[in-house]
Amino acid sequence: MRRIDRDILAIAVPSIVANITTPLLGLVDMAIVGHMGSPAFMAAIALGGTMFSMIYWVFAFLRMGTSGMTAQAYGAGDRGQRDAWLYRAMAVAMLIGLLLIALQSPISRAMLHFFGGDEVTSALATRYFDVLIYGAPATMGLYVLNGWMIGVQNSRLTMWMSLIINVVNIGSSLLLVYVARLGIEGVAAGTLIAQWTGFAVGCLMLRRYHPHIGRLRQLLDGKSIRRFFSVNVDIFLRTLCLVAVTVWFTRAGARQGDIILAVNALLMQLFILFSYMMDGFAFAGEALVGKLTGARKPRAKRAMIRRLFVIGGVVALLFTAVYAMCGNEILALLSSDATVIATAGDYIGWAIAIPVAGVGAFVWDGVYIGETRSRRMLVAMATAMVIFFATYVILYPLLANHALWLAFILYLATRGLVQTMLYRCR
């Protein structure tokens, strides 16, 4: 195996493992409440989990921005700047986490109003939210730790943090629900304990790098602070565009009835599975392209980008082949509802197109984050969002749910195409 391939896989594989284990937090909570005797508990966990996903998703810039800037400092051999990015990002993360706790009541009321839900489910979801919100600083801090560790080329530590969080979550939730009999608060407290445990373990893992706070003057350097907020504001706005597309996709499916909503959710699992794999290679791009950018090695960086696209292309073709040959069988494993499976067969072609349409977007995202060219990422995402909504509005009266899926495929393809054009025009 070529060294460049080993470098990519050394970061991509642990990242993929961490990505796959991350949803276990929600699955464990759902499995526990599924045996508590009332469907309202499951509905409350689903609602509460969605609320936290939307809140935390918006602040994912803490991971992405930290990753790219840290990787560049690492590549340049600037240890002081490498450590300064950690402490700058961590200070912002703690501030955001504390603000979320302080504003928990208006946030929960606004989100419950947005999502709806009956009185019983909303009350249970509020109880779940009021406990788990105290994990916000830990979650924000974990974003920073994950980004910084990827920046210093060590995704194995992020994998171990993820695994530890899930093990602690399973053990503490089972103990608090079935031994302490704390009900839905026990489920939330178990996840809360896991989040803070993961953050504490991550901080201990940092000791191997001996990060120094350094002088206050360096931490508060005006140029670095402006760069930090410039990059992260762009990524924040990009994430809002992504959330807008995702929320509208779900809403448009729900307006077509329960069957189409279930079909779209089922097919979207194929996209999520592909995204877990490709995110690993995007993380590799963030770390390795960032390092080579900081080291000022343009030829090596171009070779790295080409190799990322070769490996990403192979992965996309493999997923396309698997979905084309076994797509219906995979859907049958995910659902036993004959009507949903039969209806999904009418739309499986769109899921088969996802890997080829989306591979460019994932790889370029990693490259742009590594180079901290966040403004161009925002431009590409905003353009893709406009294409998505325009396609849906124009074609929905003619194609119904097929228009929604066509809009989503064009949205993925546009992100990759625009980023390609912007990269060549720089």
Coordinates of C-alpha atoms in Angstrom, one line a residue:
M1 CA 0.0 0.0 0.0
R2 CA 1.3 3.5 -0.9
R3 CA 2.2 5.8 1.9
I4 CA -0.4 8.3 0.8
D5 CA -3.1 5.7 1.0
R6 CA -1.9 4.7 4.5
D7 CA -2.1 8.3 5.6
I8 CA -5.6 8.6 4.3
L9 CA -6.9 5.4 5.8
A10 CA -5.2 6.0 9.2
I11 CA -7.5 9.0 9.6
A12 CA -10.5 7.8 7.6
V13 CA -11.1 4.4 9.2
P14 CA -11.2 5.5 12.9
S15 CA -13.4 8.4 11.8
I16 CA -15.8 6.0 10.1
V17 CA -16.0 3.8 13.2
A18 CA -16.7 6.9 15.4
N19 CA -19.4 8.0 12.9
I20 CA -21.1 4.7 12.9
T21 CA -21.2 4.5 16.7
T22 CA -22.4 8.0 17.3
P23 CA -26.1 7.2 16.5
L24 CA -26.0 4.6 19.3
L25 CA -26.7 7.3 21.8
G26 CA -30.1 7.9 20.4
L27 CA -30.7 4.2 19.7
V28 CA -29.9 3.2 23.3
D29 CA -32.3 5.8 24.7
M30 CA -35.0 4.6 22.3
A31 CA -34.5 1.0 23.1
I32 CA -34.7 1.6 26.8
V33 CA -37.9 3.7 26.7
G34 CA -39.4 1.2 24.3
H35 CA -39.7 -1.2 27.3
M36 CA -41.2 1.4 29.7
G37 CA -44.8 0.6 28.8
S38 CA -46.1 3.6 26.9
P39 CA -45.6 4.8 23.3
A40 CA -45.6 8.3 24.6
F41 CA -42.1 7.7 26.1
M42 CA -40.8 6.7 22.6
A43 CA -42.4 9.7 21.0
A44 CA -40.9 12.0 23.7
I45 CA -37.4 10.6 23.2
A46 CA -37.7 10.9 19.4
L47 CA -38.9 14.5 19.8
G48 CA -36.3 15.4 22.4
G49 CA -33.5 13.8 20.3
T50 CA -34.6 15.7 17.2
M51 CA -34.5 19.0 19.2
F52 CA -31.0 18.4 20.4
S53 CA -29.8 17.3 16.9
M54 CA -31.0 20.5 15.4
I55 CA -29.5 22.7 18.2
Y56 CA -26.1 21.0 18.2
W57 CA -26.0 20.6 14.4
V58 CA -25.9 24.4 14.1
F59 CA -22.8 24.6 16.2
A60 CA -20.9 21.9 14.2
F61 CA -18.6 24.7 13.0
L62 CA -16.7 24.3 16.3
R63 CA -15.4 21.0 15.0
M64 CA -14.8 21.9 11.4
G65 CA -13.2 25.3 11.9
T66 CA -10.9 23.9 14.7
S67 CA -9.9 21.0 12.5
G68 CA -8.7 23.1 9.5
M69 CA -6.9 25.8 11.4
T70 CA -5.2 23.3 13.8
A71 CA -4.1 21.1 10.8
Q72 CA -2.4 24.1 9.1
A73 CA -0.6 25.1 12.3
Y74 CA 0.5 21.4 12.8
G75 CA 1.8 21.3 9.2
A76 CA 3.7 24.6 9.7
G77 CA 5.3 23.2 12.9
D78 CA 3.8 26.1 14.9
R79 CA 3.1 24.5 18.2
G80 CA 2.1 27.7 19.9
Q81 CA -0.6 28.5 17.3
R82 CA -1.7 24.8 17.3
D83 CA -2.4 25.0 21.0
A84 CA -3.9 28.5 20.8
W85 CA -6.6 27.3 18.4
L86 CA -7.6 24.7 21.0
Y87 CA -8.1 27.2 23.8
R88 CA -9.8 29.8 21.6
A89 CA -12.3 27.3 20.3
M90 CA -12.8 25.8 23.8
A91 CA -13.6 29.2 25.3
V92 CA -16.2 29.8 22.6
A93 CA -17.6 26.3 23.1
M94 CA -18.0 26.8 26.8
L95 CA -19.7 30.1 26.3
I96 CA -22.2 28.6 23.8
G97 CA -22.9 25.7 26.1
L98 CA -23.6 28.0 29.1
L99 CA -25.8 30.2 27.0
L100 CA -27.9 27.2 25.9
I101 CA -28.4 26.3 29.5
A102 CA -29.4 29.8 30.5
L103 CA -31.9 30.0 27.6
Q104 CA -33.2 26.5 27.9
S105 CA -36.8 27.5 28.7
P106 CA -37.4 29.7 25.7
I107 CA -35.5 27.3 23.4
S108 CA -37.5 24.3 24.5
R109 CA -40.8 26.1 24.2
A110 CA -40.0 27.4 20.7
M111 CA -38.9 24.1 19.4
L112 CA -41.9 22.2 20.9
H113 CA -44.1 24.8 19.2
F114 CA -42.3 24.2 15.9
F115 CA -42.5 20.4 16.0
G116 CA -45.9 20.2 17.6
G117 CA -46.9 17.0 19.4
D118 CA -49.7 16.2 21.9
E119 CA -49.7 17.5 25.4
V120 CA -48.4 14.3 27.0
T121 CA -45.5 13.8 24.6
S122 CA -44.5 17.5 24.9
A123 CA -44.5 17.3 28.7
L124 CA -42.3 14.2 28.6
A125 CA -40.0 15.7 26.0
T126 CA -39.6 18.8 28.2
R127 CA -38.6 16.7 31.2
Y128 CA -36.0 14.9 29.0
F129 CA -34.8 18.2 27.5
D130 CA -34.5 19.9 31.0
V131 CA -32.0 17.3 32.2
L132 CA -30.0 16.7 29.0
I133 CA -29.5 20.4 28.3
Y134 CA -26.8 20.4 31.0
G135 CA -24.7 18.4 28.7
A136 CA -24.5 21.3 26.2
P137 CA -21.0 22.5 27.4
A138 CA -19.6 19.0 27.2
T139 CA -21.1 18.5 23.7
M140 CA -19.7 21.8 22.5
G141 CA -16.3 20.9 24.1
L142 CA -16.4 17.5 22.4
Y143 CA -16.8 19.2 19.0
V144 CA -13.6 21.2 19.7
L145 CA -11.7 18.1 21.0
N146 CA -12.7 16.1 17.9
G147 CA -11.7 18.9 15.5
W148 CA -8.4 19.5 17.3
M149 CA -7.4 15.8 17.4
I150 CA -8.2 15.4 13.7
G151 CA -6.1 18.5 13.1
V152 CA -3.1 16.9 14.8
Q153 CA -3.7 13.8 12.6
N154 CA -5.0 11.5 15.3
S155 CA -8.6 10.3 14.7
R156 CA -8.0 7.2 16.8
L157 CA -8.5 9.3 19.9
T158 CA -11.9 10.6 18.6
M159 CA -12.9 7.0 17.9
W160 CA -12.0 5.9 21.5
M161 CA -13.9 8.9 22.9
S162 CA -17.0 7.9 20.9
L163 CA -16.8 4.3 22.0
I164 CA -16.3 5.3 25.7
I165 CA -19.3 7.6 25.5
N166 CA -21.5 4.8 24.2
V167 CA -20.4 2.2 26.7
V168 CA -21.0 4.6 29.6
N169 CA -24.4 5.7 28.1
I170 CA -25.6 2.1 28.0
G171 CA -24.5 1.2 31.5
S172 CA -25.6 4.4 33.2
S173 CA -29.0 4.6 31.5
L174 CA -29.8 1.0 32.3
L175 CA -28.8 1.5 35.9
L176 CA -30.8 4.7 36.4
V177 CA -33.9 3.4 34.6
Y178 CA -34.2 -0.2 35.8
V179 CA -32.5 0.0 39.2
A180 CA -33.0 3.6 40.4
R181 CA -36.5 3.8 38.6
L182 CA -36.0 7.4 37.5
G183 CA -38.0 7.0 34.3
I184 CA -37.4 9.4 31.4
E185 CA -35.2 11.6 33.6
G186 CA -33.0 8.5 34.1
V187 CA -32.6 8.1 30.4
A188 CA -31.6 11.7 30.0
A189 CA -29.3 11.5 33.0
G190 CA -27.6 8.4 31.6
T191 CA -26.8 10.3 28.3
L192 CA -25.7 13.3 30.3
I193 CA -23.3 11.3 32.3
A194 CA -21.9 9.8 29.1
Q195 CA -21.4 13.2 27.5
W196 CA -19.5 14.6 30.5
T197 CA -17.5 11.4 30.8
G198 CA -16.5 11.6 27.2
F199 CA -15.4 15.2 27.5
A200 CA -13.4 14.4 30.6
V201 CA -11.7 11.5 28.9
G202 CA -11.0 13.7 25.9
C203 CA -9.3 16.3 28.1
L204 CA -7.2 13.6 29.7
M205 CA -6.2 12.4 26.2
L206 CA -4.9 15.8 25.4
R207 CA -2.2 15.4 28.0
R208 CA -0.1 13.4 25.5
Y209 CA 0.3 16.6 23.4
H210 CA 1.0 18.9 26.4
P211 CA -1.0 21.8 25.0
H212 CA 0.2 25.1 26.6
I213 CA -2.1 28.1 27.1
G214 CA 0.8 30.3 26.2
R215 CA 0.7 34.1 26.6
L216 CA -2.6 35.9 26.7
R217 CA -1.4 38.2 24.0
Q218 CA -1.1 35.3 21.6
L219 CA -4.6 33.9 22.5
L220 CA -6.2 37.3 21.9
D221 CA -4.2 38.1 18.8
G222 CA -6.5 40.3 16.7
K223 CA -5.7 38.7 13.3
S224 CA -6.2 35.2 14.6
I225 CA -9.4 36.1 16.4
R226 CA -10.8 37.7 13.2
R227 CA -9.8 34.6 11.2
F228 CA -11.4 32.3 13.7
F229 CA -14.8 34.1 13.5
S230 CA -14.6 34.7 9.8
V231 CA -14.1 30.9 9.1
N232 CA -16.7 29.8 11.6
V233 CA -19.4 32.3 10.6
D234 CA -19.2 31.0 7.1
I235 CA -19.5 27.4 8.2
F236 CA -22.3 28.4 10.5
L237 CA -24.3 30.0 7.6
R238 CA -23.4 27.0 5.5
T239 CA -24.9 24.7 8.1
L240 CA -28.1 26.8 8.3
C241 CA -28.5 26.2 4.5
L242 CA -28.0 22.5 5.0
V243 CA -30.5 22.4 7.9
A244 CA -33.0 24.3 5.7
V245 CA -32.8 21.6 3.0
T246 CA -33.0 18.7 5.5
V247 CA -36.0 20.2 7.3
W248 CA -37.8 21.0 4.1
F249 CA -37.2 17.5 2.8
T250 CA -38.8 16.0 5.9
R251 CA -41.7 18.5 5.9
A252 CA -42.4 17.9 2.1
G253 CA -42.5 14.2 2.7
A254 CA -44.9 14.6 5.7
R255 CA -47.3 16.7 3.6
Q256 CA -47.7 13.7 1.3
G257 CA -49.0 11.4 4.0
D258 CA -47.6 8.8 6.4
I259 CA -46.6 6.3 3.7
I260 CA -44.5 8.7 1.7
L261 CA -43.0 10.1 4.9
A262 CA -42.0 6.6 6.0
V263 CA -40.6 5.8 2.5
N264 CA -38.5 8.9 2.4
A265 CA -37.2 8.3 5.9
L266 CA -36.3 4.7 4.9
L267 CA -34.5 5.7 1.7
M268 CA -32.7 8.5 3.5
Q269 CA -31.0 5.8 5.7
L270 CA -29.1 4.7 2.5
F271 CA -27.8 8.3 2.2
I272 CA -26.9 8.4 5.9
L273 CA -25.0 5.1 5.6
F274 CA -23.1 6.4 2.6
S275 CA -22.4 9.7 4.4
Y276 CA -20.9 7.9 7.4
M277 CA -18.4 6.3 5.1
M278 CA -17.6 9.5 3.1
D279 CA -17.4 11.7 6.2
G280 CA -14.4 9.6 7.2
F281 CA -12.6 10.5 4.0
A282 CA -13.7 14.1 4.3
F283 CA -12.1 14.2 7.8
A284 CA -8.9 12.7 6.2
G285 CA -9.0 15.6 3.7
E286 CA -9.4 18.2 6.5
A287 CA -6.4 16.8 8.4
L288 CA -4.0 16.0 5.5
V289 CA -4.8 18.9 3.2
G290 CA -4.6 21.2 6.2
K291 CA -1.3 19.9 7.2
L292 CA 0.1 20.2 3.7
T293 CA -1.3 23.7 3.4
G294 CA 0.4 24.7 6.6
A295 CA 3.7 23.0 5.4
R296 CA 3.5 24.9 2.1
K297 CA 3.8 21.8 0.0
P298 CA 1.5 22.5 -3.0
R299 CA 2.6 19.6 -5.2
A300 CA 2.1 17.1 -2.3
K301 CA -1.3 18.7 -1.6
R302 CA -2.5 18.3 -5.2
A303 CA -1.4 14.7 -5.2
M304 CA -3.3 14.2 -1.9
I305 CA -6.5 15.8 -3.3
R306 CA -6.3 13.6 -6.4
R307 CA -5.9 10.5 -4.3
L308 CA -8.8 11.5 -2.1
F309 CA -11.0 11.7 -5.2
V310 CA -9.8 8.3 -6.5
I311 CA -10.5 6.5 -3.2
G312 CA -13.8 8.5 -2.8
G313 CA -14.8 7.5 -6.4
V314 CA -14.1 3.8 -5.7
V315 CA -16.2 4.0 -2.5
A316 CA -19.1 5.7 -4.4
L317 CA -19.1 3.1 -7.2
L318 CA -19.1 0.3 -4.6
F319 CA -22.1 1.8 -2.8
T320 CA -23.9 2.4 -6.2
A321 CA -23.4 -1.3 -7.1
V322 CA -24.5 -2.5 -3.7
Y323 CA -27.6 -0.3 -3.7
A324 CA -28.4 -1.3 -7.3
M325 CA -28.1 -5.1 -6.6
C326 CA -29.3 -5.2 -3.0
G327 CA -31.2 -2.0 -2.4
N328 CA -34.6 -3.7 -1.9
E329 CA -33.1 -6.3 0.4
I330 CA -31.5 -3.6 2.5
L331 CA -34.8 -1.8 2.8
A332 CA -36.5 -5.1 3.9
L333 CA -34.0 -5.4 6.7
L334 CA -34.9 -1.9 7.9
S335 CA -38.7 -2.3 7.7
S336 CA -41.3 -5.1 7.8
D337 CA -44.1 -2.9 6.5
A338 CA -45.0 -4.4 3.1
T339 CA -46.7 -1.3 1.8
V340 CA -43.8 0.9 2.7
I341 CA -41.3 -1.5 1.1
A342 CA -43.4 -1.8 -2.1
T343 CA -43.8 2.0 -2.4
A344 CA -40.1 2.5 -1.8
G345 CA -39.4 0.4 -4.8
D346 CA -40.8 3.2 -7.0
Y347 CA -38.1 5.6 -5.6
I348 CA -35.1 3.3 -5.1
G349 CA -33.5 4.7 -8.3
W350 CA -32.9 8.0 -6.6
A351 CA -31.1 6.3 -3.7
I352 CA -28.9 4.4 -6.1
A353 CA -27.9 7.8 -7.6
I354 CA -26.9 9.3 -4.3
P355 CA -23.3 8.0 -4.1
V356 CA -22.2 9.3 -7.5
A357 CA -24.1 12.6 -7.1
G358 CA -22.7 13.2 -3.6
V359 CA -19.1 12.0 -3.6
G360 CA -17.7 15.3 -4.9
A361 CA -19.5 17.3 -2.2
F362 CA -18.0 15.2 0.6
V363 CA -14.4 15.2 -0.7
W364 CA -14.4 18.9 -1.5
D365 CA -15.8 19.7 1.9
G366 CA -12.8 18.1 3.5
V367 CA -10.4 19.9 1.1
Y368 CA -12.0 23.3 1.7
I369 CA -12.1 22.9 5.5
G370 CA -8.4 21.8 5.4
E371 CA -7.5 25.0 3.5
T372 CA -10.0 27.1 5.6
R373 CA -11.6 28.4 2.4
S374 CA -15.0 28.5 4.2
R375 CA -16.5 31.3 2.1
R376 CA -16.4 29.2 -1.0
M377 CA -18.0 26.3 0.8
L378 CA -20.8 28.7 1.8
V379 CA -21.2 29.9 -1.8
A380 CA -21.4 26.3 -3.1
M381 CA -24.0 25.3 -0.4
A382 CA -26.1 28.4 -0.9
T383 CA -26.2 27.8 -4.7
A384 CA -27.1 24.1 -4.1
M385 CA -29.9 25.2 -1.7
V386 CA -31.4 27.5 -4.4
I387 CA -31.2 24.7 -6.9
F388 CA -33.0 22.4 -4.5
F389 CA -35.9 24.7 -3.7
A390 CA -36.3 25.9 -7.3
T391 CA -36.4 22.3 -8.6
Y392 CA -39.0 21.3 -6.0
V393 CA -41.2 24.3 -6.5
I394 CA -41.2 24.0 -10.3
L395 CA -41.6 20.3 -10.7
Y396 CA -43.6 19.2 -7.6
P397 CA -47.0 19.8 -9.3
L398 CA -45.8 17.4 -12.1
L399 CA -43.7 14.8 -10.4
A400 CA -44.8 14.9 -6.7
N401 CA -42.3 13.0 -4.5
H402 CA -40.1 12.3 -7.5
A403 CA -39.5 16.0 -7.7
L404 CA -38.4 16.1 -4.1
W405 CA -35.8 13.4 -4.7
L406 CA -34.7 15.0 -8.0
A407 CA -34.2 18.2 -6.1
F408 CA -32.1 16.4 -3.5
I409 CA -29.9 14.7 -6.0
L410 CA -29.3 18.0 -7.9
Y411 CA -28.5 19.7 -4.6
L412 CA -25.8 17.1 -3.9
A413 CA -24.4 17.3 -7.4
T414 CA -24.4 21.1 -7.4
R415 CA -22.4 21.3 -4.2
G416 CA -19.6 19.2 -5.8
L417 CA -19.8 20.9 -9.2
V418 CA -19.7 24.5 -7.8
Q419 CA -16.8 23.6 -5.5
T420 CA -14.9 22.1 -8.4
M421 CA -15.4 25.3 -10.4
L422 CA -14.4 27.5 -7.6
Y423 CA -11.3 25.5 -6.8
R424 CA -10.1 25.8 -10.4
C425 CA -10.8 29.5 -10.6
R426 CA -8.9 30.5 -7.5

